[in-house]
Amino acid sequence: MISFLDLKKINAQYEQELKNAAIRVIDSGWYLMGKELETFEQNYSTFCGTKYSLGVANGLDALRLIFKAYIELGIMKVGDEVIVPANTYIASVLAISDNGLIPVFVEPNRNTYNLDSSKIESVITSRTKAILTVHLYGQNSIDDKMLAICEKHQLKLIEDSAQSHGAVWNGKVMGSIGDAAGHSFYPGKNLGALGDAGAVTTNDETLAKTIEALRNYGSLKKYENIYQGLNSRLDEIQAAFLNVKLNYIEKDISERRRVANYYLDNIKNPEIILPEVLSEEGHVWHLFVIRSKDRVNFQKYMETNGVQTIIHYPIPPHKQKCYKEMNSMYFELTEQIHNEVVSLPISPVLTEAELCKIVNLINSF
Ligand SMILES: *Cc1c(COP(=O)(O)O)cnc(C)c1O
């Protein structure tokens, strides 16, 4: 069986270094807010090209904390609207609604699956305060039009960069283009910890200071609380693992591109729609997502022949039970995409032989 993602094999590449990192933290006797986090924050802000990087507990918290900080700073308030792609993982939407802000959905581009910037202006109201753009599947979602709209309407641009570590647009790394960005280091992400972890990147000093306090009970000085904060810290042991894995991210990205290019060059089946790539450097292939009108049979066929595939994502946020009040909304493209997408195995450790088997199977479906 070719599994969708072999995390054990991925981390086995760095086994000794990861074990050394764990031992270093265990022996240090210091497990939160220490040297490993400080080093990781420096390394990650250098990697992204931002002034600040703040480690937090996970990717959802990174996004929640950005909105919470804007509310604390008086830049947003409960009831304000945030534009978000209808076609995204639920976490993007939860980060908005959790802060009492209203998610306003916009359809994606049919071919890139990312926010369609030509559809943004029609939903802007006097209460619109931000766009949360999602670099879905690892591909940059920002374009000149989106930046111009933010400028014209004075909107904050927030990046959901959970899937796009290291993707580049106009010479800038994802997470350094908008006003702030949330990153996830969930184990299956391109830069994955061995547990939960996340980060906020920004060039805005005031925002960074606010989030630094908010992630730690609203406190910058022990037992003095300036905000009603959260406990959302990045553990030393996870920061130590991330310090190891960040050294290999560029290599991992090129391996992912090798896999993606193999699929793009060799899958030849009119039943299968391949993803559109805007530029080589703009995509880091967190997921390789194809579309099939006959998805149920396609997945069954792959499974029977020893290849695991997964759907990202089966139910769009506005159709989830937790958003009952939105269930009657209709987004044609988003719903079509959700009905047809299938993710093929992709990772830096997928072998040529495995790829060859997968492609041959697809071509004879
Ligand atoms: C994974 C993910 C998140 C949330 O990250 P966690 O670390 O799992 O909390 C947010 N947005 C997108 C698009 C994601 O893929």
Short mmCIF file of C-alpha atoms and ligand atoms in Angstrom, two decimals:
data_model
loop_
_atom_site.label_atom_id
_atom_site.label_comp_id
_atom_site.label_asym_id
_atom_site.label_seq_id
_atom_site.Cartn_x
_atom_site.Cartn_y
_atom_site.Cartn_z
CA MET A 1 0.00 0.00 0.00
CA ILE A 2 1.31 3.46 -0.89
CA SER A 3 0.06 5.60 1.98
CA PHE A 4 -1.09 9.17 1.44
CA LEU A 5 1.58 10.53 3.77
CA ASP A 6 4.30 8.55 5.54
CA LEU A 7 5.22 10.81 8.46
CA LYS A 8 7.40 8.17 10.06
CA LYS A 9 9.54 7.94 6.92
CA ILE A 10 9.70 11.73 6.63
CA ASN A 11 10.98 12.20 10.18
CA ALA A 12 13.26 9.14 9.99
CA GLN A 13 15.42 11.16 7.58
CA TYR A 14 16.39 13.40 10.50
CA GLU A 15 16.17 10.78 13.23
CA GLN A 16 19.48 11.38 14.98
CA GLU A 17 19.21 15.17 14.88
CA LEU A 18 15.64 15.06 16.22
CA LYS A 19 16.66 12.73 19.03
CA ASN A 20 19.58 14.99 19.92
CA ALA A 21 17.22 17.99 19.97
CA ALA A 22 14.81 16.18 22.30
CA ILE A 23 17.63 15.19 24.64
CA ARG A 24 18.96 18.74 24.64
CA VAL A 25 15.56 20.07 25.78
CA ILE A 26 14.99 17.30 28.35
CA ASP A 27 18.41 17.89 29.86
CA SER A 28 18.01 21.67 29.88
CA GLY A 29 15.26 21.57 32.52
CA TRP A 30 13.53 24.48 30.69
CA TYR A 31 10.44 23.60 28.65
CA LEU A 32 8.60 26.79 27.68
CA MET A 33 9.61 30.23 26.38
CA GLY A 34 13.33 29.54 26.28
CA LYS A 35 16.33 29.43 23.95
CA GLU A 36 14.87 26.98 21.45
CA LEU A 37 11.85 29.20 20.85
CA GLU A 38 14.02 32.30 20.59
CA THR A 39 16.27 30.58 18.03
CA PHE A 40 13.30 29.30 16.06
CA GLU A 41 11.63 32.70 15.98
CA GLN A 42 14.85 34.25 14.65
CA ASN A 43 15.33 31.49 12.09
CA TYR A 44 11.73 31.60 10.92
CA SER A 45 11.56 35.37 10.55
CA THR A 46 14.78 35.21 8.51
CA PHE A 47 13.27 32.44 6.38
CA CYS A 48 10.08 34.46 5.75
CA GLY A 49 11.81 37.82 5.48
CA THR A 50 9.74 39.49 8.21
CA LYS A 51 10.82 41.56 11.20
CA TYR A 52 8.86 39.44 13.66
CA SER A 53 7.96 35.80 14.09
CA LEU A 54 6.10 34.65 17.18
CA GLY A 55 5.74 30.99 18.07
CA VAL A 56 2.27 29.93 19.20
CA ALA A 57 0.53 26.66 20.00
CA ASN A 58 -0.90 25.88 16.54
CA GLY A 59 -1.99 27.38 13.22
CA LEU A 60 -5.56 28.08 14.27
CA ASP A 61 -4.31 30.06 17.27
CA ALA A 62 -1.89 31.99 15.05
CA LEU A 63 -4.86 33.25 13.01
CA ARG A 64 -7.12 33.74 16.06
CA LEU A 65 -4.44 35.79 17.78
CA ILE A 66 -3.99 38.11 14.79
CA PHE A 67 -7.71 39.04 14.85
CA LYS A 68 -7.75 39.22 18.65
CA ALA A 69 -4.79 41.60 18.57
CA TYR A 70 -6.47 43.84 15.98
CA ILE A 71 -9.53 43.97 18.25
CA GLU A 72 -7.39 44.84 21.30
CA LEU A 73 -5.74 47.58 19.25
CA GLY A 74 -9.12 49.02 18.26
CA ILE A 75 -8.51 48.36 14.56
CA MET A 76 -11.38 45.84 14.41
CA LYS A 77 -14.44 45.32 16.56
CA VAL A 78 -17.05 42.64 17.13
CA GLY A 79 -19.45 42.53 14.16
CA ASP A 80 -16.88 43.67 11.58
CA GLU A 81 -16.58 41.66 8.40
CA VAL A 82 -13.64 39.66 7.10
CA ILE A 83 -13.51 38.41 3.52
CA VAL A 84 -12.38 34.79 3.24
CA PRO A 85 -12.48 32.22 0.42
CA ALA A 86 -15.53 29.96 0.61
CA ASN A 87 -13.18 27.20 -0.48
CA THR A 88 -10.89 26.75 2.53
CA TYR A 89 -10.16 24.59 5.53
CA ILE A 90 -12.51 25.31 8.44
CA ALA A 91 -9.72 26.78 10.59
CA SER A 92 -9.57 29.95 8.48
CA VAL A 93 -13.24 30.61 9.18
CA LEU A 94 -13.11 29.60 12.87
CA ALA A 95 -10.35 32.16 13.48
CA ILE A 96 -12.74 34.89 12.28
CA SER A 97 -15.96 33.79 13.97
CA ASP A 98 -14.22 32.92 17.24
CA ASN A 99 -13.42 36.63 17.59
CA GLY A 100 -17.00 37.74 16.99
CA LEU A 101 -16.14 38.86 13.46
CA ILE A 102 -18.31 37.91 10.49
CA PRO A 103 -16.83 35.72 7.73
CA VAL A 104 -17.92 36.91 4.28
CA PHE A 105 -17.30 34.24 1.67
CA VAL A 106 -15.99 34.82 -1.84
CA GLU A 107 -15.78 32.14 -4.51
CA PRO A 108 -12.38 30.83 -5.61
CA ASN A 109 -10.86 30.84 -9.06
CA ARG A 110 -11.98 27.65 -10.80
CA ASN A 111 -8.47 26.58 -11.76
CA THR A 112 -6.24 27.64 -8.87
CA TYR A 113 -8.86 27.06 -6.13
CA ASN A 114 -7.65 30.28 -4.47
CA LEU A 115 -9.62 33.46 -3.72
CA ASP A 116 -10.76 35.15 -6.95
CA SER A 117 -9.70 38.76 -6.51
CA SER A 118 -12.09 39.95 -9.25
CA LYS A 119 -15.01 38.95 -6.99
CA ILE A 120 -13.84 40.72 -3.83
CA GLU A 121 -15.02 44.28 -4.38
CA SER A 122 -18.69 43.38 -4.80
CA VAL A 123 -18.91 42.13 -1.19
CA ILE A 124 -17.10 45.03 0.49
CA THR A 125 -19.28 47.03 2.91
CA SER A 126 -18.58 49.79 5.44
CA ARG A 127 -17.93 47.05 8.01
CA THR A 128 -15.32 45.17 5.97
CA LYS A 129 -11.97 45.35 7.79
CA ALA A 130 -9.79 42.63 6.31
CA ILE A 131 -9.18 39.95 3.74
CA LEU A 132 -7.99 36.58 5.02
CA THR A 133 -6.45 35.03 1.94
CA VAL A 134 -5.51 31.35 2.04
CA HIS A 135 -2.56 29.97 0.07
CA LEU A 136 -4.48 26.75 -0.43
CA TYR A 137 -2.61 23.53 -1.21
CA GLY A 138 0.66 25.51 -1.06
CA GLN A 139 0.10 27.99 -3.90
CA ASN A 140 0.36 31.78 -3.53
CA SER A 141 -3.07 33.42 -3.55
CA ILE A 142 -2.04 37.09 -3.68
CA ASP A 143 -2.06 39.20 -6.84
CA ASP A 144 -1.69 42.90 -7.67
CA LYS A 145 -5.45 43.34 -7.80
CA MET A 146 -5.88 42.06 -4.24
CA LEU A 147 -3.17 44.43 -2.97
CA ALA A 148 -4.80 47.35 -4.80
CA ILE A 149 -8.21 46.55 -3.25
CA CYS A 150 -6.68 46.45 0.24
CA GLU A 151 -5.02 49.79 -0.37
CA LYS A 152 -8.13 51.42 -1.85
CA HIS A 153 -10.53 50.23 0.87
CA GLN A 154 -8.02 50.34 3.75
CA LEU A 155 -8.32 46.64 4.47
CA LYS A 156 -5.81 44.58 6.40
CA LEU A 157 -4.43 41.69 4.37
CA ILE A 158 -3.94 38.58 6.48
CA GLU A 159 -2.36 35.46 5.04
CA ASP A 160 -3.35 31.94 6.03
CA SER A 161 0.05 30.46 5.30
CA ALA A 162 -0.57 27.12 6.98
CA GLN A 163 0.13 25.22 3.75
CA SER A 164 2.62 27.41 1.93
CA HIS A 165 5.93 27.67 3.84
CA GLY A 166 8.53 29.00 1.45
CA ALA A 167 6.34 29.74 -1.56
CA VAL A 168 7.45 32.97 -3.26
CA TRP A 169 5.60 35.73 -5.12
CA ASN A 170 7.36 38.80 -6.54
CA GLY A 171 10.50 37.86 -4.64
CA LYS A 172 8.63 37.71 -1.33
CA VAL A 173 8.02 34.62 0.78
CA MET A 174 4.45 33.79 1.84
CA GLY A 175 3.82 35.33 5.22
CA SER A 176 5.75 38.51 4.42
CA ILE A 177 3.38 40.13 1.91
CA GLY A 178 0.27 40.91 3.95
CA ASP A 179 0.00 42.81 7.25
CA ALA A 180 0.27 39.57 9.19
CA ALA A 181 0.25 35.84 8.56
CA GLY A 182 -0.63 32.67 10.44
CA HIS A 183 1.52 29.56 9.90
CA SER A 184 0.87 25.99 11.03
CA PHE A 185 3.51 23.39 11.87
CA TYR A 186 1.01 20.57 12.34
CA PRO A 187 2.95 17.33 11.71
CA GLY A 188 1.55 16.82 8.20
CA LYS A 189 2.32 20.35 6.98
CA ASN A 190 5.37 21.01 4.80
CA LEU A 191 7.28 22.27 7.84
CA GLY A 192 5.90 19.92 10.46
CA ALA A 193 6.64 19.62 14.17
CA LEU A 194 6.16 16.34 16.06
CA GLY A 195 3.00 17.66 17.64
CA ASP A 196 1.11 20.96 17.42
CA ALA A 197 2.87 24.26 16.73
CA GLY A 198 2.29 27.50 14.84
CA ALA A 199 3.61 31.02 14.28
CA VAL A 200 2.55 34.54 13.42
CA THR A 201 4.79 36.59 11.13
CA THR A 202 4.49 40.35 10.64
CA ASN A 203 6.50 43.53 10.12
CA ASP A 204 4.16 45.48 12.40
CA GLU A 205 5.87 46.07 15.76
CA THR A 206 2.70 47.04 17.64
CA LEU A 207 0.86 43.98 16.40
CA ALA A 208 3.81 41.73 17.28
CA LYS A 209 4.04 43.10 20.83
CA THR A 210 0.30 42.64 21.32
CA ILE A 211 0.41 39.03 20.13
CA GLU A 212 3.50 38.36 22.23
CA ALA A 213 1.41 39.29 25.28
CA LEU A 214 -1.84 37.67 24.10
CA ARG A 215 -0.22 34.25 23.58
CA ASN A 216 0.96 34.27 27.19
CA TYR A 217 -2.09 35.23 29.31
CA GLY A 218 -1.97 38.80 28.03
CA SER A 219 1.23 39.35 29.91
CA LEU A 220 4.71 40.59 28.97
CA LYS A 221 5.85 40.75 32.58
CA LYS A 222 5.03 37.84 34.88
CA TYR A 223 1.78 38.31 36.85
CA GLU A 224 1.01 41.64 35.15
CA ASN A 225 -1.82 41.15 32.67
CA ILE A 226 -2.51 43.90 30.17
CA TYR A 227 -4.98 41.86 28.09
CA GLN A 228 -7.39 38.98 28.70
CA GLY A 229 -5.06 36.65 26.86
CA LEU A 230 -4.77 32.99 25.92
CA ASN A 231 -2.32 30.30 26.78
CA SER A 232 -0.95 29.59 23.32
CA ARG A 233 2.78 28.97 23.59
CA LEU A 234 5.09 26.94 21.38
CA ASP A 235 6.81 24.25 23.50
CA GLU A 236 10.61 24.22 23.63
CA ILE A 237 10.69 20.62 22.44
CA GLN A 238 8.63 21.47 19.34
CA ALA A 239 10.76 24.56 18.67
CA ALA A 240 13.86 22.35 18.91
CA PHE A 241 12.39 19.91 16.36
CA LEU A 242 11.44 22.80 14.09
CA ASN A 243 14.98 24.20 14.31
CA VAL A 244 16.20 20.89 12.88
CA LYS A 245 13.55 20.61 10.18
CA LEU A 246 13.76 24.22 9.01
CA ASN A 247 17.31 23.42 7.81
CA TYR A 248 15.82 21.00 5.30
CA ILE A 249 12.76 22.88 4.11
CA GLU A 250 14.31 24.05 0.83
CA LYS A 251 15.41 20.51 0.03
CA ASP A 252 11.93 19.24 0.93
CA ILE A 253 10.30 21.84 -1.30
CA SER A 254 12.41 20.78 -4.27
CA GLU A 255 11.51 17.14 -3.63
CA ARG A 256 7.83 18.10 -3.58
CA ARG A 257 8.28 19.95 -6.88
CA ARG A 258 9.95 16.83 -8.30
CA VAL A 259 6.85 14.79 -7.40
CA ALA A 260 4.42 17.45 -8.65
CA ASN A 261 6.25 17.86 -11.96
CA TYR A 262 6.25 14.10 -12.44
CA TYR A 263 2.48 14.04 -12.00
CA LEU A 264 1.97 17.09 -14.23
CA ASP A 265 4.15 15.66 -17.01
CA ASN A 266 2.91 12.10 -16.93
CA ILE A 267 -0.75 11.99 -15.93
CA LYS A 268 -2.64 11.77 -19.21
CA ASN A 269 -6.28 10.89 -18.70
CA PRO A 270 -9.16 13.06 -19.94
CA GLU A 271 -11.18 12.07 -16.83
CA ILE A 272 -8.63 13.79 -14.58
CA ILE A 273 -8.23 17.56 -14.26
CA LEU A 274 -4.73 18.60 -13.20
CA PRO A 275 -4.03 21.63 -10.98
CA GLU A 276 -3.06 24.96 -12.55
CA VAL A 277 0.38 26.23 -11.58
CA LEU A 278 0.89 29.99 -11.83
CA SER A 279 4.66 29.83 -11.33
CA GLU A 280 7.21 27.25 -10.19
CA GLU A 281 8.36 29.32 -7.19
CA GLY A 282 4.81 30.28 -6.19
CA HIS A 283 3.80 26.70 -5.33
CA VAL A 284 5.29 24.45 -2.65
CA TRP A 285 2.87 21.56 -3.19
CA HIS A 286 1.56 20.88 0.28
CA LEU A 287 -1.08 18.90 -1.57
CA PHE A 288 -1.38 17.67 -5.15
CA VAL A 289 -5.09 17.96 -5.85
CA ILE A 290 -6.76 16.67 -9.00
CA ARG A 291 -10.43 16.72 -9.95
CA SER A 292 -12.59 13.87 -11.17
CA LYS A 293 -16.31 13.86 -11.99
CA ASP A 294 -16.26 10.21 -10.95
CA ARG A 295 -14.47 10.69 -7.64
CA VAL A 296 -16.13 7.86 -5.73
CA ASN A 297 -15.06 5.26 -8.26
CA PHE A 298 -11.64 6.84 -8.74
CA GLN A 299 -10.86 6.61 -5.02
CA LYS A 300 -12.18 3.04 -4.82
CA TYR A 301 -10.09 2.05 -7.84
CA MET A 302 -6.92 3.59 -6.39
CA GLU A 303 -7.55 1.98 -2.99
CA THR A 304 -8.17 -1.46 -4.52
CA ASN A 305 -4.91 -1.10 -6.40
CA GLY A 306 -2.90 -0.11 -3.34
CA VAL A 307 -2.85 3.70 -3.38
CA GLN A 308 -4.39 5.79 -0.60
CA THR A 309 -5.98 9.11 -1.62
CA ILE A 310 -7.67 11.72 0.59
CA ILE A 311 -10.22 14.51 0.01
CA HIS A 312 -9.28 18.09 0.99
CA TYR A 313 -11.97 18.91 1.89
CA PRO A 314 -15.22 16.93 1.71
CA ILE A 315 -17.57 19.60 3.19
CA PRO A 316 -17.12 23.37 2.73
CA PRO A 317 -17.27 25.54 5.89
CA HIS A 318 -20.66 27.08 5.01
CA LYS A 319 -22.20 23.58 4.85
CA GLN A 320 -20.87 22.46 8.25
CA LYS A 321 -23.25 21.85 11.16
CA CYS A 322 -21.32 24.32 13.30
CA TYR A 323 -22.34 27.12 10.90
CA LYS A 324 -26.07 26.30 10.75
CA GLU A 325 -26.94 29.90 9.96
CA MET A 326 -24.88 29.68 6.74
CA ASN A 327 -26.10 26.29 5.55
CA SER A 328 -28.58 27.82 3.10
CA MET A 329 -25.87 29.78 1.28
CA TYR A 330 -24.88 28.54 -2.15
CA PHE A 331 -21.44 28.85 -3.73
CA GLU A 332 -21.49 27.04 -7.05
CA LEU A 333 -17.75 26.78 -7.69
CA THR A 334 -16.84 25.97 -4.10
CA GLU A 335 -19.42 23.21 -3.96
CA GLN A 336 -18.37 21.81 -7.32
CA ILE A 337 -14.73 21.80 -6.22
CA HIS A 338 -15.61 20.06 -2.96
CA ASN A 339 -17.48 17.38 -4.91
CA GLU A 340 -14.65 16.64 -7.32
CA VAL A 341 -11.28 17.09 -5.61
CA VAL A 342 -8.98 14.22 -4.65
CA SER A 343 -5.46 14.54 -3.24
CA LEU A 344 -2.76 12.19 -4.52
CA PRO A 345 0.12 11.09 -2.30
CA ILE A 346 2.85 13.75 -2.22
CA SER A 347 5.85 14.05 0.08
CA PRO A 348 9.61 14.48 -0.14
CA VAL A 349 10.11 10.75 0.40
CA LEU A 350 7.87 9.38 -2.36
CA THR A 351 10.08 7.22 -4.64
CA GLU A 352 10.25 7.14 -8.45
CA ALA A 353 8.91 3.57 -8.38
CA GLU A 354 5.90 4.63 -6.29
CA LEU A 355 5.25 7.61 -8.55
CA CYS A 356 5.45 5.45 -11.64
CA LYS A 357 2.92 3.01 -10.15
CA ILE A 358 0.51 5.80 -9.20
CA VAL A 359 0.67 7.46 -12.62
CA ASN A 360 0.23 4.20 -14.52
CA LEU A 361 -2.82 3.42 -12.44
CA ILE A 362 -4.35 6.84 -13.05
CA ASN A 363 -3.70 6.65 -16.77
CA SER A 364 -5.55 3.37 -17.04
CA PHE A 365 -8.53 4.48 -14.93
C1 LIG B 1 -3.73 23.28 9.00
C2 LIG B 1 -4.43 24.52 8.65
C3 LIG B 1 -4.78 25.48 9.61
C4 LIG B 1 -4.71 25.22 11.09
O1 LIG B 1 -3.49 24.80 11.58
P1 LIG B 1 -3.43 23.90 12.90
O2 LIG B 1 -1.98 23.93 13.26
O3 LIG B 1 -3.93 22.54 12.55
O4 LIG B 1 -4.27 24.56 13.93
C5 LIG B 1 -5.32 26.67 9.19
N1 LIG B 1 -5.55 26.92 7.88
C6 LIG B 1 -5.24 26.04 6.92
C7 LIG B 1 -5.49 26.39 5.50
C8 LIG B 1 -4.69 24.80 7.27
O5 LIG B 1 -4.41 23.92 6.31
#
